[in-house]
Amino acid sequence: QVQLVESGGELVQPGASLRLSCVSSMRTISGYSLAWFRQAPGKEREFVSGIGWVSGSTHYTDSVKGRFAISRDNANKATYLQMNNLKPEDTAVYYCAAKFGGIKDYAETAFPFWGQGTQVTVSS
């Protein structure tokens, strides 16, 4: 069973930056599409950002475009989410997810592998 472990979540003030990390126990992540989702209290889990398995094409939900950047490091079997200019509405548990091969969309049901999440809290 593949294990994904997120880290980097903290309590920060609005406008601060954080970088979330997700490291996997896979032999390689080269053939996987990777994504970040988040879930705020009382809300359903939502897509945040994803990165393709070959081209490295990235996708972002509208609310984070221009502020967040996803990347991957295949050698270290990791994906990262750089979050800048954080806002209170970004407060959520952030989850890393992986799917072998390409992806048609970033619906959560398409991703069989998930981490346990890391808490990001943006508050003054």
Tab-separated table of N, CA and C in Angstrom:
chain	number	residue	atom	x	y	z
A	1	GLN	N	0.837	-1.184	0.000
A	1	GLN	CA	0.000	0.000	0.000
A	1	GLN	C	0.879	1.243	0.000
A	2	VAL	N	0.558	2.172	-0.861
A	2	VAL	CA	1.296	3.417	-0.948
A	2	VAL	C	0.911	4.319	0.210
A	3	GLN	N	1.921	4.939	0.807
A	3	GLN	CA	1.675	5.891	1.873
A	3	GLN	C	2.183	7.262	1.453
A	4	LEU	N	1.348	8.260	1.656
A	4	LEU	CA	1.706	9.642	1.396
A	4	LEU	C	1.686	10.387	2.722
A	5	VAL	N	2.717	11.168	2.979
A	5	VAL	CA	2.826	11.885	4.239
A	5	VAL	C	3.034	13.360	3.963
A	6	GLU	N	2.087	14.169	4.414
A	6	GLU	CA	2.173	15.613	4.252
A	6	GLU	C	2.851	16.243	5.462
A	7	SER	N	3.445	17.395	5.235
A	7	SER	CA	4.019	18.181	6.313
A	7	SER	C	4.068	19.641	5.892
A	8	GLY	N	4.278	20.515	6.842
A	8	GLY	CA	4.447	21.924	6.552
A	8	GLY	C	3.312	22.818	6.998
A	9	GLY	N	2.188	22.244	7.371
A	9	GLY	CA	1.063	23.051	7.811
A	9	GLY	C	1.347	23.723	9.140
A	10	GLU	N	0.931	24.976	9.264
A	10	GLU	CA	1.158	25.764	10.465
A	10	GLU	C	0.055	26.781	10.654
A	11	LEU	N	0.078	27.419	11.813
A	11	LEU	CA	-0.744	28.588	12.065
A	11	LEU	C	0.053	29.808	11.635
A	12	VAL	N	-0.484	30.564	10.682
A	12	VAL	CA	0.202	31.744	10.175
A	12	VAL	C	-0.775	32.901	10.064
A	13	GLN	N	-0.230	34.099	9.934
A	13	GLN	CA	-1.044	35.288	9.763
A	13	GLN	C	-1.370	35.519	8.294
A	14	PRO	N	-2.450	36.229	8.017
A	14	PRO	CA	-2.762	36.556	6.627
A	14	PRO	C	-1.587	37.229	5.938
A	15	GLY	N	-1.345	36.850	4.692
A	15	GLY	CA	-0.241	37.388	3.932
A	15	GLY	C	1.031	36.574	4.016
A	16	ALA	N	1.086	35.632	4.931
A	16	ALA	CA	2.265	34.795	5.098
A	16	ALA	C	2.354	33.738	4.002
A	17	SER	N	3.484	33.058	3.968
A	17	SER	CA	3.713	31.987	3.003
A	17	SER	C	4.041	30.689	3.715
A	18	LEU	N	3.660	29.594	3.101
A	18	LEU	CA	3.986	28.266	3.587
A	18	LEU	C	4.291	27.376	2.396
A	19	ARG	N	5.107	26.367	2.627
A	19	ARG	CA	5.315	25.342	1.624
A	19	ARG	C	4.953	24.001	2.221
A	20	LEU	N	3.966	23.369	1.638
A	20	LEU	CA	3.571	22.041	2.056
A	20	LEU	C	4.356	20.999	1.275
A	21	SER	N	4.710	19.926	1.948
A	21	SER	CA	5.442	18.840	1.320
A	21	SER	C	4.642	17.548	1.433
A	22	CYS	N	4.808	16.710	0.449
A	22	CYS	CA	4.183	15.388	0.459
A	22	CYS	C	5.202	14.398	-0.069
A	23	VAL	N	5.583	13.461	0.771
A	23	VAL	CA	6.564	12.448	0.410
A	23	VAL	C	5.884	11.087	0.387
A	24	SER	N	6.196	10.296	-0.618
A	24	SER	CA	5.548	9.006	-0.771
A	24	SER	C	6.492	7.856	-0.489
A	25	SER	N	5.906	6.693	-0.247
A	25	SER	CA	6.673	5.469	-0.047
A	25	SER	C	6.785	4.659	-1.327
A	26	MET	N	6.352	5.217	-2.438
A	26	MET	CA	6.443	4.529	-3.717
A	26	MET	C	7.897	4.356	-4.136
A	27	ARG	N	8.143	3.381	-5.000
A	27	ARG	CA	9.468	3.256	-5.589
A	27	ARG	C	9.794	4.473	-6.441
A	28	THR	N	8.786	4.928	-7.146
A	28	THR	CA	8.928	6.114	-7.971
A	28	THR	C	7.565	6.780	-8.110
A	29	ILE	N	7.586	8.078	-8.288
A	29	ILE	CA	6.345	8.789	-8.557
A	29	ILE	C	6.306	9.275	-9.998
A	30	SER	N	7.273	8.852	-10.796
A	30	SER	CA	7.401	9.352	-12.158
A	30	SER	C	6.158	9.102	-13.003
A	31	GLY	N	5.468	8.016	-12.749
A	31	GLY	CA	4.300	7.679	-13.541
A	31	GLY	C	2.977	8.131	-12.951
A	32	TYR	N	3.029	8.981	-11.959
A	32	TYR	CA	1.829	9.386	-11.240
A	32	TYR	C	1.484	10.847	-11.453
A	33	SER	N	0.196	11.087	-11.545
A	33	SER	CA	-0.307	12.448	-11.437
A	33	SER	C	-0.505	12.747	-9.957
A	34	LEU	N	-0.247	13.976	-9.569
A	34	LEU	CA	-0.285	14.364	-8.168
A	34	LEU	C	-1.192	15.566	-7.978
A	35	ALA	N	-1.772	15.656	-6.801
A	35	ALA	CA	-2.693	16.752	-6.557
A	35	ALA	C	-2.768	17.086	-5.075
A	36	TRP	N	-3.257	18.280	-4.819
A	36	TRP	CA	-3.573	18.718	-3.472
A	36	TRP	C	-5.049	19.055	-3.393
A	37	PHE	N	-5.676	18.577	-2.345
A	37	PHE	CA	-7.046	18.918	-2.015
A	37	PHE	C	-7.065	19.535	-0.629
A	38	ARG	N	-8.161	20.163	-0.287
A	38	ARG	CA	-8.294	20.699	1.059
A	38	ARG	C	-9.736	20.570	1.536
A	39	GLN	N	-9.877	20.534	2.844
A	39	GLN	CA	-11.195	20.427	3.447
A	39	GLN	C	-11.271	21.325	4.674
A	40	ALA	N	-12.153	22.286	4.610
A	40	ALA	CA	-12.389	23.181	5.733
A	40	ALA	C	-13.481	22.592	6.619
A	41	PRO	N	-13.513	22.977	7.890
A	41	PRO	CA	-14.540	22.460	8.798
A	41	PRO	C	-15.943	22.713	8.266
A	42	GLY	N	-16.755	21.670	8.260
A	42	GLY	CA	-18.127	21.794	7.812
A	42	GLY	C	-18.302	21.852	6.311
A	43	LYS	N	-17.230	21.730	5.554
A	43	LYS	CA	-17.296	21.790	4.099
A	43	LYS	C	-16.765	20.502	3.486
A	44	GLU	N	-17.125	20.277	2.242
A	44	GLU	CA	-16.641	19.110	1.531
A	44	GLU	C	-15.221	19.345	1.026
A	45	ARG	N	-14.525	18.257	0.817
A	45	ARG	CA	-13.173	18.346	0.282
A	45	ARG	C	-13.208	18.916	-1.133
A	46	GLU	N	-12.268	19.793	-1.436
A	46	GLU	CA	-12.229	20.426	-2.740
A	46	GLU	C	-10.839	20.368	-3.341
A	47	PHE	N	-10.796	20.383	-4.649
A	47	PHE	CA	-9.546	20.398	-5.377
A	47	PHE	C	-8.849	21.739	-5.229
A	48	VAL	N	-7.533	21.710	-5.056
A	48	VAL	CA	-6.733	22.923	-4.957
A	48	VAL	C	-5.785	23.052	-6.140
A	49	SER	N	-4.977	22.029	-6.356
A	49	SER	CA	-3.968	22.093	-7.406
A	49	SER	C	-3.542	20.697	-7.821
A	50	GLY	N	-3.131	20.564	-9.077
A	50	GLY	CA	-2.659	19.294	-9.567
A	50	GLY	C	-1.523	19.475	-10.549
A	51	ILE	N	-0.745	18.404	-10.742
A	51	ILE	CA	0.374	18.442	-11.671
A	51	ILE	C	0.435	17.120	-12.422
A	52	GLY	N	0.660	17.204	-13.720
A	52	GLY	CA	0.640	16.039	-14.573
A	52	GLY	C	1.844	15.137	-14.404
A	53	TRP	N	1.761	13.967	-15.018
A	53	TRP	CA	2.783	12.937	-14.827
A	53	TRP	C	3.902	12.973	-15.852
A	54	VAL	N	3.684	13.640	-16.978
A	54	VAL	CA	4.699	13.698	-18.021
A	54	VAL	C	5.124	15.133	-18.293
A	55	SER	N	4.194	15.939	-18.713
A	55	SER	CA	4.497	17.308	-19.110
A	55	SER	C	4.718	18.245	-17.930
A	56	GLY	N	4.228	17.855	-16.779
A	56	GLY	CA	4.303	18.726	-15.636
A	56	GLY	C	3.292	19.849	-15.679
A	57	SER	N	2.324	19.708	-16.543
A	57	SER	CA	1.269	20.703	-16.645
A	57	SER	C	0.564	20.865	-15.304
A	58	THR	N	0.334	22.104	-14.917
A	58	THR	CA	-0.267	22.380	-13.622
A	58	THR	C	-1.660	22.963	-13.769
A	59	HIS	N	-2.463	22.732	-12.751
A	59	HIS	CA	-3.828	23.242	-12.712
A	59	HIS	C	-4.129	23.759	-11.319
A	60	TYR	N	-4.944	24.804	-11.256
A	60	TYR	CA	-5.283	25.420	-9.993
A	60	TYR	C	-6.744	25.808	-9.960
A	61	THR	N	-7.331	25.686	-8.798
A	61	THR	CA	-8.664	26.227	-8.625
A	61	THR	C	-8.562	27.746	-8.644
A	62	ASP	N	-9.617	28.401	-9.090
A	62	ASP	CA	-9.563	29.845	-9.311
A	62	ASP	C	-9.149	30.638	-8.080
A	63	SER	N	-9.554	30.199	-6.919
A	63	SER	CA	-9.308	30.959	-5.706
A	63	SER	C	-7.836	31.027	-5.300
A	64	VAL	N	-6.987	30.171	-5.875
A	64	VAL	CA	-5.578	30.167	-5.497
A	64	VAL	C	-4.651	30.546	-6.644
A	65	LYS	N	-5.185	30.775	-7.815
A	65	LYS	CA	-4.354	31.134	-8.964
A	65	LYS	C	-3.582	32.418	-8.685
A	66	GLY	N	-2.297	32.384	-9.007
A	66	GLY	CA	-1.444	33.528	-8.764
A	66	GLY	C	-0.851	33.563	-7.374
A	67	ARG	N	-1.335	32.713	-6.483
A	67	ARG	CA	-0.826	32.676	-5.112
A	67	ARG	C	-0.140	31.351	-4.776
A	68	PHE	N	-0.660	30.257	-5.306
A	68	PHE	CA	-0.123	28.936	-5.017
A	68	PHE	C	0.628	28.398	-6.225
A	69	ALA	N	1.607	27.551	-5.973
A	69	ALA	CA	2.348	26.902	-7.044
A	69	ALA	C	2.671	25.467	-6.650
A	70	ILE	N	2.279	24.539	-7.489
A	70	ILE	CA	2.565	23.137	-7.244
A	70	ILE	C	3.811	22.735	-8.020
A	71	SER	N	4.583	21.835	-7.453
A	71	SER	CA	5.765	21.323	-8.123
A	71	SER	C	5.976	19.872	-7.721
A	72	ARG	N	6.881	19.209	-8.428
A	72	ARG	CA	7.186	17.833	-8.080
A	72	ARG	C	8.681	17.590	-8.197
A	73	ASP	N	9.164	16.666	-7.389
A	73	ASP	CA	10.561	16.275	-7.381
A	73	ASP	C	10.574	14.758	-7.433
A	74	ASN	N	10.685	14.228	-8.626
A	74	ASN	CA	10.590	12.786	-8.790
A	74	ASN	C	11.719	12.038	-8.082
A	75	ALA	N	12.907	12.621	-8.058
A	75	ALA	CA	14.042	11.971	-7.414
A	75	ALA	C	13.792	11.776	-5.925
A	76	ASN	N	13.120	12.729	-5.310
A	76	ASN	CA	12.828	12.646	-3.888
A	76	ASN	C	11.428	12.137	-3.604
A	77	LYS	N	10.732	11.736	-4.647
A	77	LYS	CA	9.380	11.176	-4.530
A	77	LYS	C	8.476	12.103	-3.741
A	78	ALA	N	8.470	13.351	-4.161
A	78	ALA	CA	7.748	14.357	-3.410
A	78	ALA	C	7.023	15.334	-4.318
A	79	THR	N	5.985	15.913	-3.780
A	79	THR	CA	5.321	17.033	-4.410
A	79	THR	C	5.192	18.139	-3.374
A	80	TYR	N	5.196	19.364	-3.852
A	80	TYR	CA	5.166	20.512	-2.967
A	80	TYR	C	4.071	21.472	-3.394
A	81	LEU	N	3.553	22.176	-2.427
A	81	LEU	CA	2.586	23.230	-2.697
A	81	LEU	C	3.082	24.489	-2.016
A	82	GLN	N	3.594	25.413	-2.810
A	82	GLN	CA	4.021	26.706	-2.294
A	82	GLN	C	2.810	27.612	-2.219
A	83	MET	N	2.542	28.129	-1.049
A	83	MET	CA	1.370	28.960	-0.822
A	83	MET	C	1.824	30.337	-0.372
A	84	ASN	N	1.488	31.338	-1.166
A	84	ASN	CA	1.859	32.714	-0.860
A	84	ASN	C	0.616	33.564	-0.621
A	85	ASN	N	0.813	34.654	0.097
A	85	ASN	CA	-0.287	35.572	0.389
A	85	ASN	C	-1.509	34.828	0.911
A	86	LEU	N	-1.292	34.050	1.932
A	86	LEU	CA	-2.365	33.234	2.482
A	86	LEU	C	-3.488	34.085	3.052
A	87	LYS	N	-4.691	33.591	2.882
A	87	LYS	CA	-5.890	34.271	3.333
A	87	LYS	C	-6.638	33.394	4.330
A	88	PRO	N	-7.453	33.997	5.190
A	88	PRO	CA	-8.219	33.194	6.152
A	88	PRO	C	-9.033	32.083	5.491
A	89	GLU	N	-9.550	32.339	4.309
A	89	GLU	CA	-10.343	31.333	3.626
A	89	GLU	C	-9.521	30.150	3.122
A	90	ASP	N	-8.203	30.234	3.223
A	90	ASP	CA	-7.349	29.103	2.886
A	90	ASP	C	-7.241	28.105	4.034
A	91	THR	N	-7.771	28.462	5.184
A	91	THR	CA	-7.717	27.586	6.347
A	91	THR	C	-8.423	26.271	6.057
A	92	ALA	N	-7.705	25.179	6.226
A	92	ALA	CA	-8.245	23.856	5.926
A	92	ALA	C	-7.199	22.799	6.239
A	93	VAL	N	-7.636	21.560	6.229
A	93	VAL	CA	-6.703	20.447	6.216
A	93	VAL	C	-6.360	20.174	4.758
A	94	TYR	N	-5.084	20.162	4.449
A	94	TYR	CA	-4.630	19.952	3.085
A	94	TYR	C	-4.158	18.522	2.905
A	95	TYR	N	-4.646	17.886	1.853
A	95	TYR	CA	-4.346	16.495	1.573
A	95	TYR	C	-3.589	16.348	0.263
A	96	CYS	N	-2.613	15.491	0.271
A	96	CYS	CA	-1.903	15.098	-0.929
A	96	CYS	C	-2.558	13.851	-1.500
A	97	ALA	N	-2.640	13.771	-2.819
A	97	ALA	CA	-3.239	12.617	-3.461
A	97	ALA	C	-2.453	12.236	-4.699
A	98	ALA	N	-2.512	10.959	-5.059
A	98	ALA	CA	-1.779	10.466	-6.217
A	98	ALA	C	-2.613	9.464	-6.993
A	99	LYS	N	-2.391	9.451	-8.287
A	99	LYS	CA	-3.048	8.514	-9.188
A	99	LYS	C	-2.053	8.079	-10.247
A	100	PHE	N	-1.968	6.788	-10.485
A	100	PHE	CA	-1.057	6.303	-11.510
A	100	PHE	C	-1.544	6.701	-12.894
A	101	GLY	N	-0.618	7.152	-13.712
A	101	GLY	CA	-0.943	7.511	-15.074
A	101	GLY	C	-1.490	8.912	-15.199
A	102	GLY	N	-2.087	9.160	-16.355
A	102	GLY	CA	-2.673	10.454	-16.616
A	102	GLY	C	-3.988	10.631	-15.896
A	103	ILE	N	-4.584	11.771	-16.145
A	103	ILE	CA	-5.827	12.096	-15.466
A	103	ILE	C	-6.724	12.886	-16.402
A	104	LYS	N	-8.003	12.581	-16.334
A	104	LYS	CA	-8.986	13.299	-17.132
A	104	LYS	C	-9.464	14.551	-16.427
A	105	ASP	N	-9.598	14.432	-15.117
A	105	ASP	CA	-10.003	15.561	-14.308
A	105	ASP	C	-9.451	15.371	-12.903
A	106	TYR	N	-9.711	16.340	-12.050
A	106	TYR	CA	-9.169	16.278	-10.694
A	106	TYR	C	-10.241	16.017	-9.649
A	107	ALA	N	-11.225	15.250	-10.023
A	107	ALA	CA	-12.214	14.801	-9.051
A	107	ALA	C	-11.536	13.887	-8.038
A	108	GLU	N	-11.911	14.027	-6.790
A	108	GLU	CA	-11.252	13.256	-5.743
A	108	GLU	C	-11.419	11.753	-5.924
A	109	THR	N	-12.495	11.341	-6.579
A	109	THR	CA	-12.733	9.924	-6.794
A	109	THR	C	-11.730	9.299	-7.753
A	110	ALA	N	-10.996	10.118	-8.494
A	110	ALA	CA	-10.007	9.613	-9.430
A	110	ALA	C	-8.693	9.244	-8.757
A	111	PHE	N	-8.527	9.621	-7.507
A	111	PHE	CA	-7.263	9.429	-6.809
A	111	PHE	C	-7.377	8.342	-5.747
A	112	PRO	N	-6.710	7.220	-5.947
A	112	PRO	CA	-6.788	6.125	-4.965
A	112	PRO	C	-5.870	6.271	-3.761
A	113	PHE	N	-4.850	7.116	-3.863
A	113	PHE	CA	-3.867	7.242	-2.793
A	113	PHE	C	-3.941	8.612	-2.153
A	114	TRP	N	-4.007	8.611	-0.834
A	114	TRP	CA	-4.176	9.845	-0.066
A	114	TRP	C	-3.298	9.865	1.174
A	115	GLY	N	-2.875	11.065	1.555
A	115	GLY	CA	-2.205	11.242	2.820
A	115	GLY	C	-3.206	11.528	3.922
A	116	GLN	N	-2.700	11.716	5.133
A	116	GLN	CA	-3.554	11.955	6.288
A	116	GLN	C	-3.902	13.425	6.474
A	117	GLY	N	-3.215	14.295	5.768
A	117	GLY	CA	-3.524	15.704	5.828
A	117	GLY	C	-2.621	16.481	6.765
A	118	THR	N	-2.490	17.765	6.479
A	118	THR	CA	-1.751	18.676	7.338
A	118	THR	C	-2.567	19.953	7.491
A	119	GLN	N	-2.661	20.438	8.715
A	119	GLN	CA	-3.527	21.564	9.023
A	119	GLN	C	-2.853	22.887	8.691
A	120	VAL	N	-3.549	23.694	7.917
A	120	VAL	CA	-3.127	25.057	7.633
A	120	VAL	C	-4.167	25.991	8.221
A	121	THR	N	-3.736	26.873	9.095
A	121	THR	CA	-4.632	27.835	9.708
A	121	THR	C	-4.103	29.233	9.461
A	122	VAL	N	-4.934	30.066	8.868
A	122	VAL	CA	-4.557	31.446	8.556
A	122	VAL	C	-5.444	32.360	9.385
A	123	SER	N	-4.848	33.006	10.361
A	123	SER	CA	-5.606	33.836	11.284
A	123	SER	C	-4.701	34.880	11.900
A	124	SER	N	-5.275	36.030	12.208
A	124	SER	CA	-4.543	37.077	12.895
A	124	SER	C	-4.578	36.886	14.400
